[in-house]
CSV table of C-alpha atoms in Angstrom, one decimal:
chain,number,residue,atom,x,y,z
A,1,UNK,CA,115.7,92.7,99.1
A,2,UNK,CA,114.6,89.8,101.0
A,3,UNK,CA,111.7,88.8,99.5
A,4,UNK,CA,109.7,86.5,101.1
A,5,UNK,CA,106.1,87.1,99.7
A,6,UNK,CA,102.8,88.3,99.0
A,7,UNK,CA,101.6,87.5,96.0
A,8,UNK,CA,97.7,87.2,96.7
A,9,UNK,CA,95.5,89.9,94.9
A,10,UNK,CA,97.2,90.4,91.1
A,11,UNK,CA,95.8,93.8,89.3
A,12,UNK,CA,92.6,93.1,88.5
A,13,UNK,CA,92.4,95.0,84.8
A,14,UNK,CA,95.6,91.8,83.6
A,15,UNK,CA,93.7,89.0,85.3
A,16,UNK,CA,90.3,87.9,83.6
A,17,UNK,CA,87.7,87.7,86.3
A,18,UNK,CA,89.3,88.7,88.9
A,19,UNK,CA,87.7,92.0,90.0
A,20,UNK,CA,84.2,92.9,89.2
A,21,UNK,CA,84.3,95.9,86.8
A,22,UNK,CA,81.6,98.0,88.4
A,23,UNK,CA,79.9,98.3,92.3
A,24,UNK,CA,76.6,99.6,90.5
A,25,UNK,CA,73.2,98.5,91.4
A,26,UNK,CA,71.6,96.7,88.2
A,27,UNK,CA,69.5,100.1,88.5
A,28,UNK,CA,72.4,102.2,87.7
A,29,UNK,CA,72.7,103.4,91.3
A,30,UNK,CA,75.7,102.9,93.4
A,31,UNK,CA,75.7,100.2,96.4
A,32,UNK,CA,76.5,101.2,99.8
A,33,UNK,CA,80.4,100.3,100.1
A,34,UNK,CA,80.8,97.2,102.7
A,35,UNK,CA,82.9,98.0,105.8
A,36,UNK,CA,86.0,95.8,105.4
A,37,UNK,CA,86.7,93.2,108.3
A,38,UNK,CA,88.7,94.3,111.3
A,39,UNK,CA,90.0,90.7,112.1
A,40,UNK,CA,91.0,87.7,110.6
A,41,UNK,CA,88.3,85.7,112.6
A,42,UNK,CA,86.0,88.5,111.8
A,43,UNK,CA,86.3,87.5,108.1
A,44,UNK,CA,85.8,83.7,108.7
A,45,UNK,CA,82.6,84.6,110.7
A,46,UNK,CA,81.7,85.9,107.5
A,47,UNK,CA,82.7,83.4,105.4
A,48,UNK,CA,80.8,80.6,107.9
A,49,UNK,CA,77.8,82.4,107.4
A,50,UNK,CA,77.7,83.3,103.6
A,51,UNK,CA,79.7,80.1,102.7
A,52,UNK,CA,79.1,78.2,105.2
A,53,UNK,CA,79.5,74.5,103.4
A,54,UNK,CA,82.0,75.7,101.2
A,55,UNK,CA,85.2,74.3,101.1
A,56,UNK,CA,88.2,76.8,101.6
A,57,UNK,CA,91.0,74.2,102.0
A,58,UNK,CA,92.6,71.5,100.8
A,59,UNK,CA,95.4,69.8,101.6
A,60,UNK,CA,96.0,65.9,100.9
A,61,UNK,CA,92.4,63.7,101.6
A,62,UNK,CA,91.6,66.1,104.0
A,63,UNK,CA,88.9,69.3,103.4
A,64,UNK,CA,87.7,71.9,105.5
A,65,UNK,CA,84.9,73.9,105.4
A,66,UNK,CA,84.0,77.5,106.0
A,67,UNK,CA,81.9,76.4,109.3
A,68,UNK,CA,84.0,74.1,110.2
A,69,UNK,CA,86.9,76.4,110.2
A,70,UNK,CA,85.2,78.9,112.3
A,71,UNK,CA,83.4,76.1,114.5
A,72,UNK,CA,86.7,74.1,115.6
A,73,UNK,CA,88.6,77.4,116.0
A,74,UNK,CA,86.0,78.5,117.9
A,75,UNK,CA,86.4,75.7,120.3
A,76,UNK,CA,90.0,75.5,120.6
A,77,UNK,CA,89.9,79.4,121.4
A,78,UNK,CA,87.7,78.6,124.1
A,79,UNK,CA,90.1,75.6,125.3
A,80,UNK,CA,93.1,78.0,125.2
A,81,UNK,CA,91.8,80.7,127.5
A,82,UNK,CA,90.2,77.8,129.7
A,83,UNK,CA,93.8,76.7,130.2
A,84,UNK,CA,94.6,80.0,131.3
A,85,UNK,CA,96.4,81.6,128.1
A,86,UNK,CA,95.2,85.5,128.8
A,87,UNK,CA,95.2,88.0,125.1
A,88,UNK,CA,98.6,88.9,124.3
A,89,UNK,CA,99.8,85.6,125.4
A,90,UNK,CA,102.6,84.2,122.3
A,91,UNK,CA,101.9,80.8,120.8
A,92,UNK,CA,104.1,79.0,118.7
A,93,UNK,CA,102.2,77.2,116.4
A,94,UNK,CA,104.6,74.0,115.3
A,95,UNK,CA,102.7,72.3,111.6
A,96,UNK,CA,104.5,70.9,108.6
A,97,UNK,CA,103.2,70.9,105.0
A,98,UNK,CA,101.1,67.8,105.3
A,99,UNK,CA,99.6,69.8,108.0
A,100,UNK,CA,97.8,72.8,106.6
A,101,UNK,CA,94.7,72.1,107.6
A,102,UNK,CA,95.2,71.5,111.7
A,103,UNK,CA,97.6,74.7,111.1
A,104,UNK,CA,94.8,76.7,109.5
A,105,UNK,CA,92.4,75.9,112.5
A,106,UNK,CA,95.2,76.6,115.2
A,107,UNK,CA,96.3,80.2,113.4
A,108,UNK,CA,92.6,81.5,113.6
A,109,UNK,CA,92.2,80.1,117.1
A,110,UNK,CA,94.3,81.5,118.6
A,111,UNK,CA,93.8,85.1,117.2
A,112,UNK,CA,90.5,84.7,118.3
A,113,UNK,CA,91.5,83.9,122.1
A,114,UNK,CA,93.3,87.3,122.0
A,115,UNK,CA,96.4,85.4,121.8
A,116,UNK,CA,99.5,86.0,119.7
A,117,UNK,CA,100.5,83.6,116.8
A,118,UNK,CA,104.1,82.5,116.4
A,119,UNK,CA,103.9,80.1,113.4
A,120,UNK,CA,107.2,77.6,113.2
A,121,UNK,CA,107.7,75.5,110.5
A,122,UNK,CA,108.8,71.8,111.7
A,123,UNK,CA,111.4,72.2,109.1
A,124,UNK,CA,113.2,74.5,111.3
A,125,UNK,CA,116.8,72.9,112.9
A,126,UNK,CA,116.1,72.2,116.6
A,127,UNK,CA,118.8,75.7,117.4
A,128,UNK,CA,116.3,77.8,115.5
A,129,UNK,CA,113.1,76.7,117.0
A,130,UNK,CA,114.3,77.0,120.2
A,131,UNK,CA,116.2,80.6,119.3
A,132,UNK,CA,111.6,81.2,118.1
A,133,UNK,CA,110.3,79.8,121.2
A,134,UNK,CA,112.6,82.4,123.9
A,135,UNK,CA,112.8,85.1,121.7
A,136,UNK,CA,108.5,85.7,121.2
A,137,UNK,CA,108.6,84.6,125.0
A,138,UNK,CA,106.1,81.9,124.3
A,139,UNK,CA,103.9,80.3,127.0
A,140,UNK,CA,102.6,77.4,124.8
A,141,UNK,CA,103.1,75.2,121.4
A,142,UNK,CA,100.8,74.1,119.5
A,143,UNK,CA,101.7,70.9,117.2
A,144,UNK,CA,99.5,68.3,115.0
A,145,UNK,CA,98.7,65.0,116.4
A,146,UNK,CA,101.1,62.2,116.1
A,147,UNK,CA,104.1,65.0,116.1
A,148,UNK,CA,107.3,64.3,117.8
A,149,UNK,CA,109.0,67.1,118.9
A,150,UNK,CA,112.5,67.2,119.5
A,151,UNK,CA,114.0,66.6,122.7
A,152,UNK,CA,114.2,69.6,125.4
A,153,UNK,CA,112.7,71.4,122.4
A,154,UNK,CA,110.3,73.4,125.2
A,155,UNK,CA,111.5,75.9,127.8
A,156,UNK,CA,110.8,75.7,131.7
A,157,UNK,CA,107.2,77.1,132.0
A,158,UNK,CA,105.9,76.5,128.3
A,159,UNK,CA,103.6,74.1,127.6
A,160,UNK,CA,102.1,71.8,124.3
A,161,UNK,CA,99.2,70.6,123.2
A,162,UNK,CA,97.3,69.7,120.0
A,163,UNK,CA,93.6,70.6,119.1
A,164,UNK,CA,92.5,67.1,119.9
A,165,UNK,CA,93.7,66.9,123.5
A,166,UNK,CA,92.6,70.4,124.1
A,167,UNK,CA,89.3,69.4,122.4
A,168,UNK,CA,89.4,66.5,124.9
A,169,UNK,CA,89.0,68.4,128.2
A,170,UNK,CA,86.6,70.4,127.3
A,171,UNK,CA,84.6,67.6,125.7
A,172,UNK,CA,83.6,69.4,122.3
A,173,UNK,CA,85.7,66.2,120.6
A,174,UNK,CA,87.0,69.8,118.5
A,175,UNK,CA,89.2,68.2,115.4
A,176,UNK,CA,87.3,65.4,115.0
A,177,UNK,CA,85.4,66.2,111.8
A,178,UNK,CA,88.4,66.3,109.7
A,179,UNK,CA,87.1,65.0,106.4
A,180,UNK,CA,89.4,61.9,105.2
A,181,UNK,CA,88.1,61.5,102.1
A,182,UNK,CA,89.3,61.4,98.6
A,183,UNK,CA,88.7,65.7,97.9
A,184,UNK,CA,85.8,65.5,96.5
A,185,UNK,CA,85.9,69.8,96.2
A,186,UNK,CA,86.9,69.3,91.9
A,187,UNK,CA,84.8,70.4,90.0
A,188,UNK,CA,81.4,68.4,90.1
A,189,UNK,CA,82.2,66.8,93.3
A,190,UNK,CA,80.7,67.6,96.5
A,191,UNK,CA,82.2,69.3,99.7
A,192,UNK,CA,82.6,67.5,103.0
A,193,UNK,CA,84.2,68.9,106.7
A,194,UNK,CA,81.2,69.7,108.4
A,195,UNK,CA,82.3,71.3,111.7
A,196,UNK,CA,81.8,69.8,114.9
A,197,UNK,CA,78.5,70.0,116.8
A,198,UNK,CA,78.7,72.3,119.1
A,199,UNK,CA,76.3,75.1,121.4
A,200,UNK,CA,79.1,77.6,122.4
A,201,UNK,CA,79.0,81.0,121.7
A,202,UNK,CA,82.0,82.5,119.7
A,203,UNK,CA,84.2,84.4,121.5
A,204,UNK,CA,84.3,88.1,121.4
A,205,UNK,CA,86.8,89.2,118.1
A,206,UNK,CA,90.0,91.1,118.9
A,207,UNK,CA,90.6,94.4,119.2
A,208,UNK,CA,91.9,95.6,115.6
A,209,UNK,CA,95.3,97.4,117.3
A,210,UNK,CA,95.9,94.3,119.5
A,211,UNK,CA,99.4,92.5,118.4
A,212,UNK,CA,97.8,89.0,116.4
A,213,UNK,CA,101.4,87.5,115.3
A,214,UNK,CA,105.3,87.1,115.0
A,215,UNK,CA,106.7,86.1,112.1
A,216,UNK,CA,109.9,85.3,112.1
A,217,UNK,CA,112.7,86.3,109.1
A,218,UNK,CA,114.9,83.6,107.3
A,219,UNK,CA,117.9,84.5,109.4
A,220,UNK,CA,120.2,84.4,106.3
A,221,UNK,CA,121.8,87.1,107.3
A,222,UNK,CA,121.8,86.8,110.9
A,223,UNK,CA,119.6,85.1,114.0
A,224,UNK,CA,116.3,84.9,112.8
A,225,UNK,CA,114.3,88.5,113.7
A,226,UNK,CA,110.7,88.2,114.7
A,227,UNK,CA,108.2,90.7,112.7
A,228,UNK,CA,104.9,91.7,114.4
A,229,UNK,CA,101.7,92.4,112.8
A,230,UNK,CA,98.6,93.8,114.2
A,231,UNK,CA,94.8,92.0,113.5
A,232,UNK,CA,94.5,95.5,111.3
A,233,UNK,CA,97.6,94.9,109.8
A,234,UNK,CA,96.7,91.2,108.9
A,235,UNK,CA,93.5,91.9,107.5
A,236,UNK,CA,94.3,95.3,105.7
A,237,UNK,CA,93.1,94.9,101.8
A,238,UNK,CA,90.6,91.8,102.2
A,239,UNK,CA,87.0,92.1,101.8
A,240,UNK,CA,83.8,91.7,103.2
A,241,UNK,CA,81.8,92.6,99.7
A,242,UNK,CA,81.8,89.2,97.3
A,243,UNK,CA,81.7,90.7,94.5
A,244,UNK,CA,85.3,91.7,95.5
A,245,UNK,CA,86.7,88.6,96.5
A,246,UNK,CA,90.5,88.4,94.7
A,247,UNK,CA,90.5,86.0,92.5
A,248,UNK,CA,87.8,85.4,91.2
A,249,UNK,CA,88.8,83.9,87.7
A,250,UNK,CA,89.3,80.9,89.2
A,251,UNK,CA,87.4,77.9,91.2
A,252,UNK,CA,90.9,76.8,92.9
A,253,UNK,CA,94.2,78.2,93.3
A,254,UNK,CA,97.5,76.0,94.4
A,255,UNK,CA,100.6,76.2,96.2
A,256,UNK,CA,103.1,74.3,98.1
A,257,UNK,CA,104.6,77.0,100.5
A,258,UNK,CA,106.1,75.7,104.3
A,259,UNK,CA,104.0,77.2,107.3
A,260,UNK,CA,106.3,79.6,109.3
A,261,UNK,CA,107.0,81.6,105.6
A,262,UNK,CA,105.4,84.9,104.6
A,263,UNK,CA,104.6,83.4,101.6
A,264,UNK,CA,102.5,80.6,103.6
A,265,UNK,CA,100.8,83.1,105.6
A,266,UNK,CA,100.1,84.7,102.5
A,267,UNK,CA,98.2,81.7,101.3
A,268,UNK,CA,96.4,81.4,104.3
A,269,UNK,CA,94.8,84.6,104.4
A,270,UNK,CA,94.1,84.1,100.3
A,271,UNK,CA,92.1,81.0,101.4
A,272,UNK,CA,90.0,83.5,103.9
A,273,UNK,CA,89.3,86.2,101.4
A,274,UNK,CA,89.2,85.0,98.3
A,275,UNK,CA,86.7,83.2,95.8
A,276,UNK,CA,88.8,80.3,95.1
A,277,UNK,CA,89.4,76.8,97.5
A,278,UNK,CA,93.0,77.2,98.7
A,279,UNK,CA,94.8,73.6,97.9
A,280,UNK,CA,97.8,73.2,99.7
A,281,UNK,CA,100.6,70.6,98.4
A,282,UNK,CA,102.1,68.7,101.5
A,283,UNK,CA,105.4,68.8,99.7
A,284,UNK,CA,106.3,70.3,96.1
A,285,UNK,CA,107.7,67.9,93.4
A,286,UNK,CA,106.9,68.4,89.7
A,287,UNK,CA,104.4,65.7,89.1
A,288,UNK,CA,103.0,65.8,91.6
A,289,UNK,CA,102.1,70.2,91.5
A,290,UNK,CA,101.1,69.1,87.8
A,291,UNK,CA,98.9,66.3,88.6
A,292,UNK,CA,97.0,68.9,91.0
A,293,UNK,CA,96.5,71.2,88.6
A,294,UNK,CA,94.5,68.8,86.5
A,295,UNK,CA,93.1,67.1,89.1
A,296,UNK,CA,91.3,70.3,90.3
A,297,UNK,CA,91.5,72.6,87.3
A,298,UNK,CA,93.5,75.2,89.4
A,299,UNK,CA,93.1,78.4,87.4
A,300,UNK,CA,95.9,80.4,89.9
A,301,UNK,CA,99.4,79.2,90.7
A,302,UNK,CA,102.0,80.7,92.9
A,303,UNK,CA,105.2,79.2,93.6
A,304,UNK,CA,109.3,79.8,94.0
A,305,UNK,CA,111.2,80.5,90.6
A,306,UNK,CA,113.1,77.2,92.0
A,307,UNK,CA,110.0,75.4,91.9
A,308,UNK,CA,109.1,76.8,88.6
A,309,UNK,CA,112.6,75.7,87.2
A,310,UNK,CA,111.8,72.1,88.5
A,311,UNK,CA,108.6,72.3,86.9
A,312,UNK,CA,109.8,73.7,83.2
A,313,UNK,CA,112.4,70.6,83.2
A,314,UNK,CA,110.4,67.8,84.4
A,315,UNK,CA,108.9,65.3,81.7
A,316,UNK,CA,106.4,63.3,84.6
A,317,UNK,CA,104.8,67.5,84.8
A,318,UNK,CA,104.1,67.3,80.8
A,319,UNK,CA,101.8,64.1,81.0
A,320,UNK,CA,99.0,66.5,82.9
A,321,UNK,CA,96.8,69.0,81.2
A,322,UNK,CA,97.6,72.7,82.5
A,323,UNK,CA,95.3,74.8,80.0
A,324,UNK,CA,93.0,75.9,83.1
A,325,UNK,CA,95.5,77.8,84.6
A,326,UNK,CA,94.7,81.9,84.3
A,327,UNK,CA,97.3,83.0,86.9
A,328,UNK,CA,101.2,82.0,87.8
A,329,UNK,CA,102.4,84.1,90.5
A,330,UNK,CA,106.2,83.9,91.6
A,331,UNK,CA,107.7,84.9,94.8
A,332,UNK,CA,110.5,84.8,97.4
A,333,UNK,CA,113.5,86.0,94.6
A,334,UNK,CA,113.9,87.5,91.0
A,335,UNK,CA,112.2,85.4,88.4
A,336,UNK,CA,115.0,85.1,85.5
A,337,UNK,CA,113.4,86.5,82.2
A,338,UNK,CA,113.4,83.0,80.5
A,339,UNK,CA,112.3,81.2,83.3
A,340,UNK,CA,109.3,83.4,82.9
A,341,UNK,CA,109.2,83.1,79.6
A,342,UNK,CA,109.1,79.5,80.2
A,343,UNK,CA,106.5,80.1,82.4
A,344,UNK,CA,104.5,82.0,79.6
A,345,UNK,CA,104.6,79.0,77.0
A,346,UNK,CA,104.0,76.6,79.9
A,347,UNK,CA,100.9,78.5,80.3
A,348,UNK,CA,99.5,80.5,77.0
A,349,UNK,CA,96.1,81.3,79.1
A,350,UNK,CA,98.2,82.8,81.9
A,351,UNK,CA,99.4,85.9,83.0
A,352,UNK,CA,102.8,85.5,85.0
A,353,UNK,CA,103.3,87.5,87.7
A,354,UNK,CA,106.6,88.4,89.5
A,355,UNK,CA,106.4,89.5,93.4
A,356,UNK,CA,108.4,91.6,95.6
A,357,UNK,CA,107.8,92.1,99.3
A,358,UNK,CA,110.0,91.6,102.4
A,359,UNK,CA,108.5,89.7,105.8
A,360,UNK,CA,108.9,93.1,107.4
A,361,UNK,CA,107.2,95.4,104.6
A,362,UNK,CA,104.1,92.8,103.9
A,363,UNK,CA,101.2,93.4,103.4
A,364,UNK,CA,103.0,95.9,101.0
A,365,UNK,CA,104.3,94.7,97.6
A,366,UNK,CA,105.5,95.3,94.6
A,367,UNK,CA,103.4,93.7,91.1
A,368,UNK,CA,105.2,93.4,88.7
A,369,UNK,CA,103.2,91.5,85.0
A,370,UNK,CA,105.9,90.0,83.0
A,371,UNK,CA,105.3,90.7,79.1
A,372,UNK,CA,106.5,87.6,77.1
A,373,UNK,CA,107.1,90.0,73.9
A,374,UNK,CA,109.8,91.7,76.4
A,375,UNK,CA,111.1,88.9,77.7
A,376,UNK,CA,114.5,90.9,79.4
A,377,UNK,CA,112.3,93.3,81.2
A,378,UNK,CA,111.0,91.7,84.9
A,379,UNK,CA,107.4,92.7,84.5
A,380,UNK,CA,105.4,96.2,84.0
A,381,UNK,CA,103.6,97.7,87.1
């Protein structure tokens, strides 16, 4: 199976706090059930309004907020269409690790124009980015600022941009209010990323059934095969109730997946819907992940059994305290039984979770909650 991931709402009865165990009134009467979102952008119009200074991402000095996210998306939607992108126009959004937060902005942007999202990893050899770019039939890129891209990278008729030029002609300055400071979002600290100021109106949300991405496989058995996904599909199991937000057993959760994975995207809509600030490590090395962890007493974890194999050997992990941590998830490939019995000891508090999807199956997965007393079995259901 190739499994690329999911790995964002763990059962709720093995998790502590992560589900509320009742929808009952404090009178005893049942609450009217909350219409789920039909969008992506739909959810962070939510989020802006009940959480609106809240951070919901993390990545490096740099925080953004809930009205932030939905004000500077908002604007670069509006920038896209200005320059003539029409809804079912592809995109091919171009970020690398240290750029999760430009990414984020861009992803919900251009859903929100109507347009179709191709995310690329900047990883990606220059053969397969271009194989991404004609295959999805892209009529723009997307890329941070600074970003070089690679030489007769772009086909005749498509053209690139970033937020802050696009931001430029329209004169909103949109990706200007990118906070730089230190991530003040630990526990105590307060929240910065105010969105920009700005009067326009948010655009109208797509229509649920409208293609919203293309995701493209690992190619190790072939070219790379794009997967498409409908706003419905994208959205389908998130929440527009809070007291039903996944994850909820914890104030942050961490990763350091690429963009352009389905174990990225995965993260991305976890940082939409659920109760915990998403932090986002640029790159993954042992220390580093560990110092995090303490840093901003992450209480979920999800990584690659290579990563967790790197972090089980490394002495520089073992100087940082880990006892906040109340979830590991693993993704992308088996997790052998004692690297998840490492895992276990690593983390007494936690429940490890193995995760099975394919790019082409998710949002559908497989849960599997790995028992340390049977450590050859991969996990109960």
């Amino acid at each position: 199976m190739n499994a690329a991931t999911s790995g964002s709402r763990p059962t709720g009865a093995a998790i502590p706090g992560s589900r509320p165990a009742s929808a009952a009134s404090p009178g005893g009467r049942a609450r009217a059930a909350v219409p789920p979102p039909r969008s992506l952008p739909a959810l962070l119009d939510l989020r802006a309004a009940t959480d609106s200074g809240r951070t919901a991402l993390i990545c490096g000095s740099h925080t953004l907020t809930f009205a932030a996210w939905r004000d500077r998306s908002s604007a670069l939607a509006d920038g896209l269409r200005n320059r003539g992108l029409r809804p079912g126009a592809r995109v091919v959004l171009r970020y690398g690790g240290g750029d999760w937060i430009a990414y984020a902005v861009a992803y919900c942007a251009v859903l929100r124009a109507g347009c179709v999202a191709v995310p690329l990893s900047d990883r990606q050899s220059p053969a397969t980015s271009a194989h991404v770019l004609s295959d999805s039939g892209a009529t723009a890129l997307l890329h941070p600022g600074g970003a070089v891209l690679p030489p007769e990278l772009l086909p005749a008729g498509v053209w690139s941009a970033t937020e802050e030029e696009i931001g430029a002609e329209a004169g909103t300055g949109a990706g200007s209010a990118i906070s730089a400071g230190t991530g003040a979002d630990r526990e105590g600290g307060t929240e910065s990323g105010a969105g920009p100021d700005t009067d326009h109106g948010l655009p109208d949300l797509p229509d649920p059934a409208a293609l919203a991405q293309i995701l493209y496989t690992s190619g190790t058995t072939g070219p790379p095969k794009g997967v498409t996904a409908t706003h419905a599909n994208l959205v389908h199991g998130c929440t527009s109730d809070e007291r039903r937000r996944p994850l909820r057993h914890s104030r942050h959760f961490l990763h350091a997946f690429p963009v352009g994975t389905n174990a990225g995207q995965t993260m991305l809509v976890n940082a939409l819907d659920s109760a915990a600030t998403a932090v986002a490590a640029p790159q993954f090395t042992p220390g580093r992940f560990a110092r995090l962890i303490e840093e901003y007493g992450i209480g979920s974890v999800f990584l690659v059994p290579a990563m967790a194999i790197e972090l089980l050997g490394s002495q520089a992990a073992r100087r940082y305290a880990t006892d906040t941590v109340r979830l590991v998830g693993s993704t992308a490939a088996a997790l052998p039984g004692p690297v998840a019995l490492g895992l276990a000891r690593a983390f007494p508090r936690a429940q490890v979770v193995n995760y099975y999807t394919s790019t082409e199956a998710a949002p559908a997965q497989i849960t599997l909650l790995f028992d340390p007393d049977r450590p050859d079995s991969p996990g109960r259901l």
